[in-house]
Amino acid sequence: MEKIFDIAKDSEKSWGVIAQGIDGNFEEVSSKIFDKKEEITIYADIDGYIALSTGLIAGSSPWMHTPLIPVGNFVSAGVFTEHSAVANIAYYNNSVISASSFVGYDSSHNGRYTSANVSAYVAEHPSAKYMVLSTNTTKAFSANIYQVTEVGLISRVETINNSVSTINGKIDDINDKISNIKKRSVFVSPKMMHFSFDDVIAALYDLTYRNKVSIFDNAFFDMLKNMHDTYGCVFSCYCFLHILDTDESTILYSLSDVKDTWASEFAENSSWLKFGFHSRNNYFNYGSATAEDAKEDYAEFCSQIYRITGTYDCLDLCPRLQNFAGNLVSCQALRDSNCGCVGFLASDYSETSSTEGRHSGYYLSLDNAQIIWRKGQFYDYENNLHFFGSSLRLDNITGVNVPAYMDKFETPEKYGQSHMVVMYAHENQLYSLDVDKLKNTDYKLRFENACIWAINHGYTFGYPMNRIMMSV
């Protein structure tokens, strides 16, 4: 979905130009088709007969003849049984009917001439390039008396028809895409909403644990797809590499346990379902980690996600690290890694104690955090990292109260944050691996009410990493 909106933003105009260009040429193409269809069957004219001595046409009824035909385009000619047979064919060396251009005639195939007959004559008279058929009749003229079809014209019409079919297919494809864009949003709004889940690993593990046929046979991913299909929203899942038991000594399950059976399906849905790095395990954060810790963990994460999904398009490069914790060297290491992070999602604006969201998170200072509080984001020019504030933790609010909370973004106090609303929750609050079931059905109402509010207030759905516009 994000790519669709990016295409709408960057390419809807060019699609319109393409469609306009096709429409502009379509009338011309159509006229050619209809013109050529009129020419496919060439009927006789009541003009007279061909004088065999000169090849000239002598005006005399009831003799009839066809127009001049290139010999290579001739298929066959015949007459109805109530009329007399085709009398002869006169051949010419150019497109002028005259004594000087007359090559000769053939009347040996009384009744019907075929392309084989013509080819045989031309083989003996190679200068013959054009021909006219002639016959007489004692009955009134019938438009079908000569059914002479020009192969070249048929070929050209078929080519045009095929081209038109291709063009129509492309037009339909373009119109479908534009229609899909317009269903979601007439334009790409400067205001964007993003949904994410922290601590994700159980839903992925379930696919292997229960040998699911589709990723959407899992209750968690099925809910996300339902939300995407209904509202067009997009999701990020910020993942652990491992889940440890309570004494932190045993790995219960890991990303490395997840099979790659569903790689193509993940890849097909990568425009709206992505995975980002969260932490090594459920007890570790990067507040005091070494650069090497961060580098090794992130490399392992990217390797596993690529194996599981079959594409790097599934990576969200602006994740939320566990506990909003990341010292400078860790953040730099994640930035400088292959598929490196472009930034991070910072702490909640509220529901985070009396500091009302002004604590820093990561290596940021209080002043940095206050910029996020006022403006929704902070760009660390020195380290080329972007930080976006997390707007609302859906774990902490009921579905019916979501709209009232969201209305705060229309007030002066929070209006600076309204251009990017980052909603998030935790997998373990919503999903149970034990039974592959959603724990709390109110969660869907929370997401739905947030989506409805966003659509009603002119938001589109996307990823913060795709809205990084600032330059150093």
PDB file of N, CA and C in Angstrom, residues 272-369:
ATOM      1  N   TRP A 272       2.802  -3.605   2.456  1.00  0.00           N
ATOM      2  CA  TRP A 272       2.052  -3.160   3.638  1.00  0.00           C
ATOM      3  C   TRP A 272       2.399  -3.934   4.910  1.00  0.00           C
ATOM      4  N   LEU A 273       3.200  -4.979   4.804  1.00  0.00           N
ATOM      5  CA  LEU A 273       3.583  -5.767   5.972  1.00  0.00           C
ATOM      6  C   LEU A 273       5.107  -5.881   6.012  1.00  0.00           C
ATOM      7  N   LYS A 274       5.722  -5.194   6.984  1.00  0.00           N
ATOM      8  CA  LYS A 274       7.181  -5.158   7.067  1.00  0.00           C
ATOM      9  C   LYS A 274       7.644  -5.572   8.458  1.00  0.00           C
ATOM     10  N   PHE A 275       8.946  -5.854   8.541  1.00  0.00           N
ATOM     11  CA  PHE A 275       9.545  -6.302   9.790  1.00  0.00           C
ATOM     12  C   PHE A 275      10.772  -5.450  10.091  1.00  0.00           C
ATOM     13  N   GLY A 276      10.870  -5.039  11.345  1.00  0.00           N
ATOM     14  CA  GLY A 276      11.997  -4.224  11.765  1.00  0.00           C
ATOM     15  C   GLY A 276      12.663  -4.819  12.993  1.00  0.00           C
ATOM     16  N   PHE A 277      13.865  -4.374  13.254  1.00  0.00           N
ATOM     17  CA  PHE A 277      14.648  -4.894  14.367  1.00  0.00           C
ATOM     18  C   PHE A 277      14.172  -4.285  15.687  1.00  0.00           C
ATOM     19  N   HIS A 278      14.052  -5.137  16.720  1.00  0.00           N
ATOM     20  CA  HIS A 278      13.640  -4.651  18.047  1.00  0.00           C
ATOM     21  C   HIS A 278      14.732  -4.915  19.078  1.00  0.00           C
ATOM     22  N   SER A 279      15.160  -6.173  19.177  1.00  0.00           N
ATOM     23  CA  SER A 279      16.232  -6.476  20.124  1.00  0.00           C
ATOM     24  C   SER A 279      16.687  -7.922  19.947  1.00  0.00           C
ATOM     25  N   ARG A 280      17.795  -8.226  20.598  1.00  0.00           N
ATOM     26  CA  ARG A 280      18.348  -9.581  20.579  1.00  0.00           C
ATOM     27  C   ARG A 280      17.370 -10.568  21.207  1.00  0.00           C
ATOM     28  N   ASN A 281      16.804 -10.226  22.351  1.00  0.00           N
ATOM     29  CA  ASN A 281      15.835 -11.087  23.027  1.00  0.00           C
ATOM     30  C   ASN A 281      14.956 -10.248  23.931  1.00  0.00           C
ATOM     31  N   ASN A 282      14.058 -10.897  24.661  1.00  0.00           N
ATOM     32  CA  ASN A 282      13.085 -10.193  25.478  1.00  0.00           C
ATOM     33  C   ASN A 282      13.646  -9.625  26.777  1.00  0.00           C
ATOM     34  N   TYR A 283      14.966  -9.773  27.024  1.00  0.00           N
ATOM     35  CA  TYR A 283      15.574  -9.199  28.223  1.00  0.00           C
ATOM     36  C   TYR A 283      16.713  -8.232  27.915  1.00  0.00           C
ATOM     37  N   PHE A 284      16.959  -7.979  26.644  1.00  0.00           N
ATOM     38  CA  PHE A 284      18.164  -7.219  26.273  1.00  0.00           C
ATOM     39  C   PHE A 284      17.782  -5.909  25.582  1.00  0.00           C
ATOM     40  N   ASN A 285      18.514  -4.819  25.900  1.00  0.00           N
ATOM     41  CA  ASN A 285      18.379  -3.608  25.104  1.00  0.00           C
ATOM     42  C   ASN A 285      19.765  -3.024  24.828  1.00  0.00           C
ATOM     43  N   TYR A 286      19.801  -1.965  24.035  1.00  0.00           N
ATOM     44  CA  TYR A 286      21.069  -1.433  23.538  1.00  0.00           C
ATOM     45  C   TYR A 286      21.474  -0.133  24.232  1.00  0.00           C
ATOM     46  N   GLY A 287      20.942   0.072  25.435  1.00  0.00           N
ATOM     47  CA  GLY A 287      21.297   1.280  26.190  1.00  0.00           C
ATOM     48  C   GLY A 287      22.757   1.307  26.606  1.00  0.00           C
ATOM     49  N   SER A 288      23.322   0.136  26.849  1.00  0.00           N
ATOM     50  CA  SER A 288      24.738   0.078  27.245  1.00  0.00           C
ATOM     51  C   SER A 288      25.495  -0.968  26.428  1.00  0.00           C
ATOM     52  N   ALA A 289      24.988  -1.289  25.274  1.00  0.00           N
ATOM     53  CA  ALA A 289      25.601  -2.323  24.431  1.00  0.00           C
ATOM     54  C   ALA A 289      26.811  -1.764  23.688  1.00  0.00           C
ATOM     55  N   THR A 290      27.606  -2.647  23.162  1.00  0.00           N
ATOM     56  CA  THR A 290      28.737  -2.242  22.337  1.00  0.00           C
ATOM     57  C   THR A 290      28.287  -2.132  20.881  1.00  0.00           C
ATOM     58  N   ALA A 291      29.077  -1.444  20.096  1.00  0.00           N
ATOM     59  CA  ALA A 291      28.788  -1.346  18.667  1.00  0.00           C
ATOM     60  C   ALA A 291      28.772  -2.729  18.029  1.00  0.00           C
ATOM     61  N   GLU A 292      29.693  -3.595  18.490  1.00  0.00           N
ATOM     62  CA  GLU A 292      29.767  -4.941  17.924  1.00  0.00           C
ATOM     63  C   GLU A 292      28.514  -5.742  18.245  1.00  0.00           C
ATOM     64  N   ASP A 293      27.976  -5.578  19.472  1.00  0.00           N
ATOM     65  CA  ASP A 293      26.710  -6.241  19.827  1.00  0.00           C
ATOM     66  C   ASP A 293      25.613  -5.876  18.823  1.00  0.00           C
ATOM     67  N   ALA A 294      25.453  -4.566  18.625  1.00  0.00           N
ATOM     68  CA  ALA A 294      24.392  -4.082  17.747  1.00  0.00           C
ATOM     69  C   ALA A 294      24.607  -4.553  16.310  1.00  0.00           C
ATOM     70  N   LYS A 295      25.852  -4.468  15.847  1.00  0.00           N
ATOM     71  CA  LYS A 295      26.163  -4.850  14.473  1.00  0.00           C
ATOM     72  C   LYS A 295      25.872  -6.325  14.225  1.00  0.00           C
ATOM     73  N   GLU A 296      26.317  -7.206  15.127  1.00  0.00           N
ATOM     74  CA  GLU A 296      26.121  -8.641  14.952  1.00  0.00           C
ATOM     75  C   GLU A 296      24.642  -9.018  15.029  1.00  0.00           C
ATOM     76  N   ASP A 297      23.938  -8.436  15.996  1.00  0.00           N
ATOM     77  CA  ASP A 297      22.516  -8.757  16.154  1.00  0.00           C
ATOM     78  C   ASP A 297      21.714  -8.309  14.933  1.00  0.00           C
ATOM     79  N   TYR A 298      22.024  -7.125  14.440  1.00  0.00           N
ATOM     80  CA  TYR A 298      21.268  -6.600  13.300  1.00  0.00           C
ATOM     81  C   TYR A 298      21.559  -7.415  12.038  1.00  0.00           C
ATOM     82  N   ALA A 299      22.798  -7.819  11.853  1.00  0.00           N
ATOM     83  CA  ALA A 299      23.142  -8.649  10.693  1.00  0.00           C
ATOM     84  C   ALA A 299      22.382  -9.968  10.736  1.00  0.00           C
ATOM     85  N   GLU A 300      22.279 -10.564  11.937  1.00  0.00           N
ATOM     86  CA  GLU A 300      21.531 -11.809  12.081  1.00  0.00           C
ATOM     87  C   GLU A 300      20.047 -11.592  11.782  1.00  0.00           C
ATOM     88  N   PHE A 301      19.500 -10.486  12.280  1.00  0.00           N
ATOM     89  CA  PHE A 301      18.089 -10.179  12.033  1.00  0.00           C
ATOM     90  C   PHE A 301      17.814 -10.039  10.534  1.00  0.00           C
ATOM     91  N   CYS A 302      18.607  -9.233   9.842  1.00  0.00           N
ATOM     92  CA  CYS A 302      18.398  -9.017   8.400  1.00  0.00           C
ATOM     93  C   CYS A 302      18.515 -10.325   7.632  1.00  0.00           C
ATOM     94  N   SER A 303      19.475 -11.162   8.022  1.00  0.00           N
ATOM     95  CA  SER A 303      19.664 -12.445   7.361  1.00  0.00           C
ATOM     96  C   SER A 303      18.435 -13.334   7.523  1.00  0.00           C
ATOM     97  N   GLN A 304      17.896 -13.381   8.730  1.00  0.00           N
ATOM     98  CA  GLN A 304      16.727 -14.226   8.994  1.00  0.00           C
ATOM     99  C   GLN A 304      15.476 -13.703   8.287  1.00  0.00           C
ATOM    100  N   ILE A 305      15.269 -12.396   8.308  1.00  0.00           N
ATOM    101  CA  ILE A 305      14.091 -11.836   7.649  1.00  0.00           C
ATOM    102  C   ILE A 305      14.168 -12.051   6.142  1.00  0.00           C
ATOM    103  N   TYR A 306      15.353 -11.903   5.570  1.00  0.00           N
ATOM    104  CA  TYR A 306      15.498 -12.154   4.145  1.00  0.00           C
ATOM    105  C   TYR A 306      15.202 -13.628   3.829  1.00  0.00           C
ATOM    106  N   ARG A 307      15.683 -14.516   4.680  1.00  0.00           N
ATOM    107  CA  ARG A 307      15.427 -15.945   4.459  1.00  0.00           C
ATOM    108  C   ARG A 307      13.935 -16.242   4.572  1.00  0.00           C
ATOM    109  N   ILE A 308      13.282 -15.669   5.554  1.00  0.00           N
ATOM    110  CA  ILE A 308      11.871 -15.961   5.815  1.00  0.00           C
ATOM    111  C   ILE A 308      10.960 -15.346   4.756  1.00  0.00           C
ATOM    112  N   THR A 309      11.283 -14.129   4.315  1.00  0.00           N
ATOM    113  CA  THR A 309      10.392 -13.397   3.404  1.00  0.00           C
ATOM    114  C   THR A 309      10.855 -13.421   1.956  1.00  0.00           C
ATOM    115  N   GLY A 310      12.118 -13.760   1.729  1.00  0.00           N
ATOM    116  CA  GLY A 310      12.627 -13.812   0.364  1.00  0.00           C
ATOM    117  C   GLY A 310      12.925 -12.461  -0.251  1.00  0.00           C
ATOM    118  N   THR A 311      12.864 -11.381   0.528  1.00  0.00           N
ATOM    119  CA  THR A 311      13.100 -10.052  -0.024  1.00  0.00           C
ATOM    120  C   THR A 311      13.524  -9.076   1.068  1.00  0.00           C
ATOM    121  N   TYR A 312      14.348  -8.114   0.692  1.00  0.00           N
ATOM    122  CA  TYR A 312      14.678  -7.026   1.609  1.00  0.00           C
ATOM    123  C   TYR A 312      13.598  -5.950   1.618  1.00  0.00           C
ATOM    124  N   ASP A 313      12.623  -6.056   0.696  1.00  0.00           N
ATOM    125  CA  ASP A 313      11.517  -5.096   0.683  1.00  0.00           C
ATOM    126  C   ASP A 313      10.676  -5.204   1.945  1.00  0.00           C
ATOM    127  N   CYS A 314      10.800  -6.319   2.662  1.00  0.00           N
ATOM    128  CA  CYS A 314      10.027  -6.499   3.897  1.00  0.00           C
ATOM    129  C   CYS A 314      10.653  -5.771   5.085  1.00  0.00           C
ATOM    130  N   LEU A 315      11.812  -5.146   4.907  1.00  0.00           N
ATOM    131  CA  LEU A 315      12.491  -4.499   6.035  1.00  0.00           C
ATOM    132  C   LEU A 315      11.961  -3.088   6.270  1.00  0.00           C
ATOM    133  N   ASP A 316      11.647  -2.787   7.514  1.00  0.00           N
ATOM    134  CA  ASP A 316      11.372  -1.418   7.953  1.00  0.00           C
ATOM    135  C   ASP A 316      12.673  -0.878   8.536  1.00  0.00           C
ATOM    136  N   LEU A 317      13.213   0.159   7.931  1.00  0.00           N
ATOM    137  CA  LEU A 317      14.522   0.679   8.318  1.00  0.00           C
ATOM    138  C   LEU A 317      14.443   1.792   9.353  1.00  0.00           C
ATOM    139  N   CYS A 318      13.247   2.001   9.886  1.00  0.00           N
ATOM    140  CA  CYS A 318      13.095   2.976  10.976  1.00  0.00           C
ATOM    141  C   CYS A 318      12.315   2.297  12.103  1.00  0.00           C
ATOM    142  N   PRO A 319      12.955   1.373  12.835  1.00  0.00           N
ATOM    143  CA  PRO A 319      12.235   0.570  13.829  1.00  0.00           C
ATOM    144  C   PRO A 319      12.178   1.252  15.201  1.00  0.00           C
ATOM    145  N   ARG A 320      11.544   0.583  16.130  1.00  0.00           N
ATOM    146  CA  ARG A 320      11.538   1.009  17.542  1.00  0.00           C
ATOM    147  C   ARG A 320      12.360  -0.010  18.322  1.00  0.00           C
ATOM    148  N   LEU A 321      13.474   0.424  18.894  1.00  0.00           N
ATOM    149  CA  LEU A 321      14.307  -0.485  19.676  1.00  0.00           C
ATOM    150  C   LEU A 321      13.674  -0.733  21.045  1.00  0.00           C
ATOM    151  N   GLN A 322      13.960  -1.876  21.616  1.00  0.00           N
ATOM    152  CA  GLN A 322      13.406  -2.254  22.919  1.00  0.00           C
ATOM    153  C   GLN A 322      13.715  -1.198  23.980  1.00  0.00           C
ATOM    154  N   ASN A 323      12.660  -0.805  24.718  1.00  0.00           N
ATOM    155  CA  ASN A 323      12.752   0.177  25.812  1.00  0.00           C
ATOM    156  C   ASN A 323      13.183   1.559  25.311  1.00  0.00           C
ATOM    157  N   PHE A 324      13.056   1.827  24.021  1.00  0.00           N
ATOM    158  CA  PHE A 324      13.541   3.083  23.426  1.00  0.00           C
ATOM    159  C   PHE A 324      15.009   3.303  23.801  1.00  0.00           C
ATOM    160  N   ALA A 325      15.759   2.206  23.887  1.00  0.00           N
ATOM    161  CA  ALA A 325      17.132   2.278  24.403  1.00  0.00           C
ATOM    162  C   ALA A 325      18.127   2.022  23.286  1.00  0.00           C
ATOM    163  N   GLY A 326      19.069   2.936  23.155  1.00  0.00           N
ATOM    164  CA  GLY A 326      20.137   2.758  22.186  1.00  0.00           C
ATOM    165  C   GLY A 326      21.186   3.830  22.396  1.00  0.00           C
ATOM    166  N   ASN A 327      22.352   3.438  22.898  1.00  0.00           N
ATOM    167  CA  ASN A 327      23.394   4.447  23.071  1.00  0.00           C
ATOM    168  C   ASN A 327      23.922   4.856  21.695  1.00  0.00           C
ATOM    169  N   LEU A 328      24.759   5.878  21.670  1.00  0.00           N
ATOM    170  CA  LEU A 328      25.203   6.429  20.396  1.00  0.00           C
ATOM    171  C   LEU A 328      25.939   5.401  19.547  1.00  0.00           C
ATOM    172  N   VAL A 329      26.835   4.625  20.160  1.00  0.00           N
ATOM    173  CA  VAL A 329      27.627   3.685  19.358  1.00  0.00           C
ATOM    174  C   VAL A 329      26.744   2.577  18.770  1.00  0.00           C
ATOM    175  N   SER A 330      25.720   2.166  19.511  1.00  0.00           N
ATOM    176  CA  SER A 330      24.801   1.149  18.987  1.00  0.00           C
ATOM    177  C   SER A 330      23.995   1.700  17.820  1.00  0.00           C
ATOM    178  N   CYS A 331      23.479   2.921  17.982  1.00  0.00           N
ATOM    179  CA  CYS A 331      22.686   3.528  16.906  1.00  0.00           C
ATOM    180  C   CYS A 331      23.542   3.769  15.665  1.00  0.00           C
ATOM    181  N   GLN A 332      24.779   4.170  15.867  1.00  0.00           N
ATOM    182  CA  GLN A 332      25.688   4.358  14.736  1.00  0.00           C
ATOM    183  C   GLN A 332      25.973   3.033  14.034  1.00  0.00           C
ATOM    184  N   ALA A 333      26.137   1.978  14.812  1.00  0.00           N
ATOM    185  CA  ALA A 333      26.402   0.658  14.224  1.00  0.00           C
ATOM    186  C   ALA A 333      25.210   0.182  13.404  1.00  0.00           C
ATOM    187  N   LEU A 334      24.000   0.405  13.901  1.00  0.00           N
ATOM    188  CA  LEU A 334      22.804   0.027  13.153  1.00  0.00           C
ATOM    189  C   LEU A 334      22.659   0.875  11.889  1.00  0.00           C
ATOM    190  N   ARG A 335      23.028   2.128  12.001  1.00  0.00           N
ATOM    191  CA  ARG A 335      22.996   3.020  10.831  1.00  0.00           C
ATOM    192  C   ARG A 335      23.974   2.552   9.749  1.00  0.00           C
ATOM    193  N   ASP A 336      25.166   2.125  10.149  1.00  0.00           N
ATOM    194  CA  ASP A 336      26.239   1.811   9.199  1.00  0.00           C
ATOM    195  C   ASP A 336      26.217   0.367   8.708  1.00  0.00           C
ATOM    196  N   SER A 337      25.289  -0.437   9.192  1.00  0.00           N
ATOM    197  CA  SER A 337      25.193  -1.831   8.763  1.00  0.00           C
ATOM    198  C   SER A 337      24.610  -1.934   7.357  1.00  0.00           C
ATOM    199  N   ASN A 338      24.784  -3.076   6.718  1.00  0.00           N
ATOM    200  CA  ASN A 338      24.060  -3.331   5.472  1.00  0.00           C
ATOM    201  C   ASN A 338      22.567  -3.257   5.754  1.00  0.00           C
ATOM    202  N   CYS A 339      21.806  -2.650   4.843  1.00  0.00           N
ATOM    203  CA  CYS A 339      20.377  -2.383   5.092  1.00  0.00           C
ATOM    204  C   CYS A 339      20.210  -1.575   6.375  1.00  0.00           C
ATOM    205  N   GLY A 340      21.110  -0.624   6.575  1.00  0.00           N
ATOM    206  CA  GLY A 340      21.174   0.102   7.837  1.00  0.00           C
ATOM    207  C   GLY A 340      19.954   0.943   8.143  1.00  0.00           C
ATOM    208  N   CYS A 341      19.740   1.189   9.413  1.00  0.00           N
ATOM    209  CA  CYS A 341      18.605   1.975   9.886  1.00  0.00           C
ATOM    210  C   CYS A 341      18.795   3.457   9.535  1.00  0.00           C
ATOM    211  N   VAL A 342      17.718   4.095   9.131  1.00  0.00           N
ATOM    212  CA  VAL A 342      17.757   5.530   8.834  1.00  0.00           C
ATOM    213  C   VAL A 342      17.297   6.348  10.030  1.00  0.00           C
ATOM    214  N   GLY A 343      16.745   5.686  11.022  1.00  0.00           N
ATOM    215  CA  GLY A 343      16.271   6.377  12.216  1.00  0.00           C
ATOM    216  C   GLY A 343      15.534   5.410  13.115  1.00  0.00           C
ATOM    217  N   PHE A 344      14.893   5.980  14.146  1.00  0.00           N
ATOM    218  CA  PHE A 344      14.219   5.145  15.138  1.00  0.00           C
ATOM    219  C   PHE A 344      12.941   5.829  15.617  1.00  0.00           C
ATOM    220  N   LEU A 345      11.996   5.012  16.061  1.00  0.00           N
ATOM    221  CA  LEU A 345      10.767   5.543  16.664  1.00  0.00           C
ATOM    222  C   LEU A 345      11.019   5.765  18.145  1.00  0.00           C
ATOM    223  N   ALA A 346      10.826   6.992  18.571  1.00  0.00           N
ATOM    224  CA  ALA A 346      11.137   7.386  19.945  1.00  0.00           C
ATOM    225  C   ALA A 346       9.961   7.083  20.867  1.00  0.00           C
ATOM    226  N   SER A 347      10.090   7.531  22.111  1.00  0.00           N
ATOM    227  CA  SER A 347       9.126   7.152  23.146  1.00  0.00           C
ATOM    228  C   SER A 347       7.777   7.830  22.974  1.00  0.00           C
ATOM    229  N   ASP A 348       6.799   7.343  23.744  1.00  0.00           N
ATOM    230  CA  ASP A 348       5.449   7.874  23.701  1.00  0.00           C
ATOM    231  C   ASP A 348       5.441   9.339  24.119  1.00  0.00           C
ATOM    232  N   TYR A 349       4.476  10.056  23.594  1.00  0.00           N
ATOM    233  CA  TYR A 349       4.301  11.438  24.025  1.00  0.00           C
ATOM    234  C   TYR A 349       3.679  11.507  25.421  1.00  0.00           C
ATOM    235  N   SER A 350       2.889  10.522  25.735  1.00  0.00           N
ATOM    236  CA  SER A 350       2.186  10.534  27.014  1.00  0.00           C
ATOM    237  C   SER A 350       2.048   9.110  27.514  1.00  0.00           C
ATOM    238  N   GLU A 351       1.296   8.926  28.603  1.00  0.00           N
ATOM    239  CA  GLU A 351       1.176   7.622  29.240  1.00  0.00           C
ATOM    240  C   GLU A 351       2.553   7.058  29.620  1.00  0.00           C
ATOM    241  N   THR A 352       3.512   7.917  29.838  1.00  0.00           N
ATOM    242  CA  THR A 352       4.855   7.443  30.196  1.00  0.00           C
ATOM    243  C   THR A 352       5.332   8.165  31.451  1.00  0.00           C
ATOM    244  N   SER A 353       4.474   8.241  32.426  1.00  0.00           N
ATOM    245  CA  SER A 353       4.744   8.876  33.727  1.00  0.00           C
ATOM    246  C   SER A 353       4.595  10.383  33.624  1.00  0.00           C
ATOM    247  N   SER A 354       4.918  11.071  34.711  1.00  0.00           N
ATOM    248  CA  SER A 354       4.662  12.502  34.819  1.00  0.00           C
ATOM    249  C   SER A 354       5.539  13.345  33.894  1.00  0.00           C
ATOM    250  N   THR A 355       6.532  12.722  33.279  1.00  0.00           N
ATOM    251  CA  THR A 355       7.400  13.490  32.368  1.00  0.00           C
ATOM    252  C   THR A 355       6.660  13.871  31.091  1.00  0.00           C
ATOM    253  N   GLU A 356       5.454  13.290  30.880  1.00  0.00           N
ATOM    254  CA  GLU A 356       4.605  13.623  29.743  1.00  0.00           C
ATOM    255  C   GLU A 356       5.367  13.536  28.424  1.00  0.00           C
ATOM    256  N   GLY A 357       6.142  12.490  28.302  1.00  0.00           N
ATOM    257  CA  GLY A 357       6.793  12.235  27.022  1.00  0.00           C
ATOM    258  C   GLY A 357       8.083  12.994  26.802  1.00  0.00           C
ATOM    259  N   ARG A 358       8.522  13.788  27.762  1.00  0.00           N
ATOM    260  CA  ARG A 358       9.697  14.618  27.509  1.00  0.00           C
ATOM    261  C   ARG A 358      11.001  13.952  27.928  1.00  0.00           C
ATOM    262  N   HIS A 359      10.960  12.694  28.373  1.00  0.00           N
ATOM    263  CA  HIS A 359      12.211  11.995  28.602  1.00  0.00           C
ATOM    264  C   HIS A 359      12.806  11.646  27.244  1.00  0.00           C
ATOM    265  N   SER A 360      14.086  11.401  27.177  1.00  0.00           N
ATOM    266  CA  SER A 360      14.755  11.356  25.883  1.00  0.00           C
ATOM    267  C   SER A 360      14.556  10.046  25.138  1.00  0.00           C
ATOM    268  N   GLY A 361      14.917   8.923  25.736  1.00  0.00           N
ATOM    269  CA  GLY A 361      15.012   7.685  24.970  1.00  0.00           C
ATOM    270  C   GLY A 361      16.267   7.745  24.123  1.00  0.00           C
ATOM    271  N   TYR A 362      16.802   6.606  23.785  1.00  0.00           N
ATOM    272  CA  TYR A 362      18.019   6.508  22.994  1.00  0.00           C
ATOM    273  C   TYR A 362      19.120   7.360  23.649  1.00  0.00           C
ATOM    274  N   TYR A 363      19.934   8.003  22.846  1.00  0.00           N
ATOM    275  CA  TYR A 363      21.007   8.839  23.385  1.00  0.00           C
ATOM    276  C   TYR A 363      20.611  10.318  23.388  1.00  0.00           C
ATOM    277  N   LEU A 364      19.340  10.600  23.123  1.00  0.00           N
ATOM    278  CA  LEU A 364      18.897  11.974  22.952  1.00  0.00           C
ATOM    279  C   LEU A 364      18.899  12.740  24.271  1.00  0.00           C
ATOM    280  N   SER A 365      19.089  14.026  24.165  1.00  0.00           N
ATOM    281  CA  SER A 365      19.030  14.900  25.338  1.00  0.00           C
ATOM    282  C   SER A 365      17.587  15.301  25.610  1.00  0.00           C
ATOM    283  N   LEU A 366      17.371  15.949  26.735  1.00  0.00           N
ATOM    284  CA  LEU A 366      16.038  16.441  27.063  1.00  0.00           C
ATOM    285  C   LEU A 366      15.586  17.474  26.037  1.00  0.00           C
ATOM    286  N   ASP A 367      16.501  18.324  25.589  1.00  0.00           N
ATOM    287  CA  ASP A 367      16.152  19.316  24.563  1.00  0.00           C
ATOM    288  C   ASP A 367      15.714  18.631  23.270  1.00  0.00           C
ATOM    289  N   ASN A 368      16.422  17.569  22.890  1.00  0.00           N
ATOM    290  CA  ASN A 368      16.036  16.804  21.691  1.00  0.00           C
ATOM    291  C   ASN A 368      14.632  16.243  21.852  1.00  0.00           C
ATOM    292  N   ALA A 369      14.367  15.671  23.008  1.00  0.00           N
ATOM    293  CA  ALA A 369      13.067  15.054  23.267  1.00  0.00           C
ATOM    294  C   ALA A 369      11.949  16.087  23.240  1.00  0.00           C
TER     295      ALA A 369
END
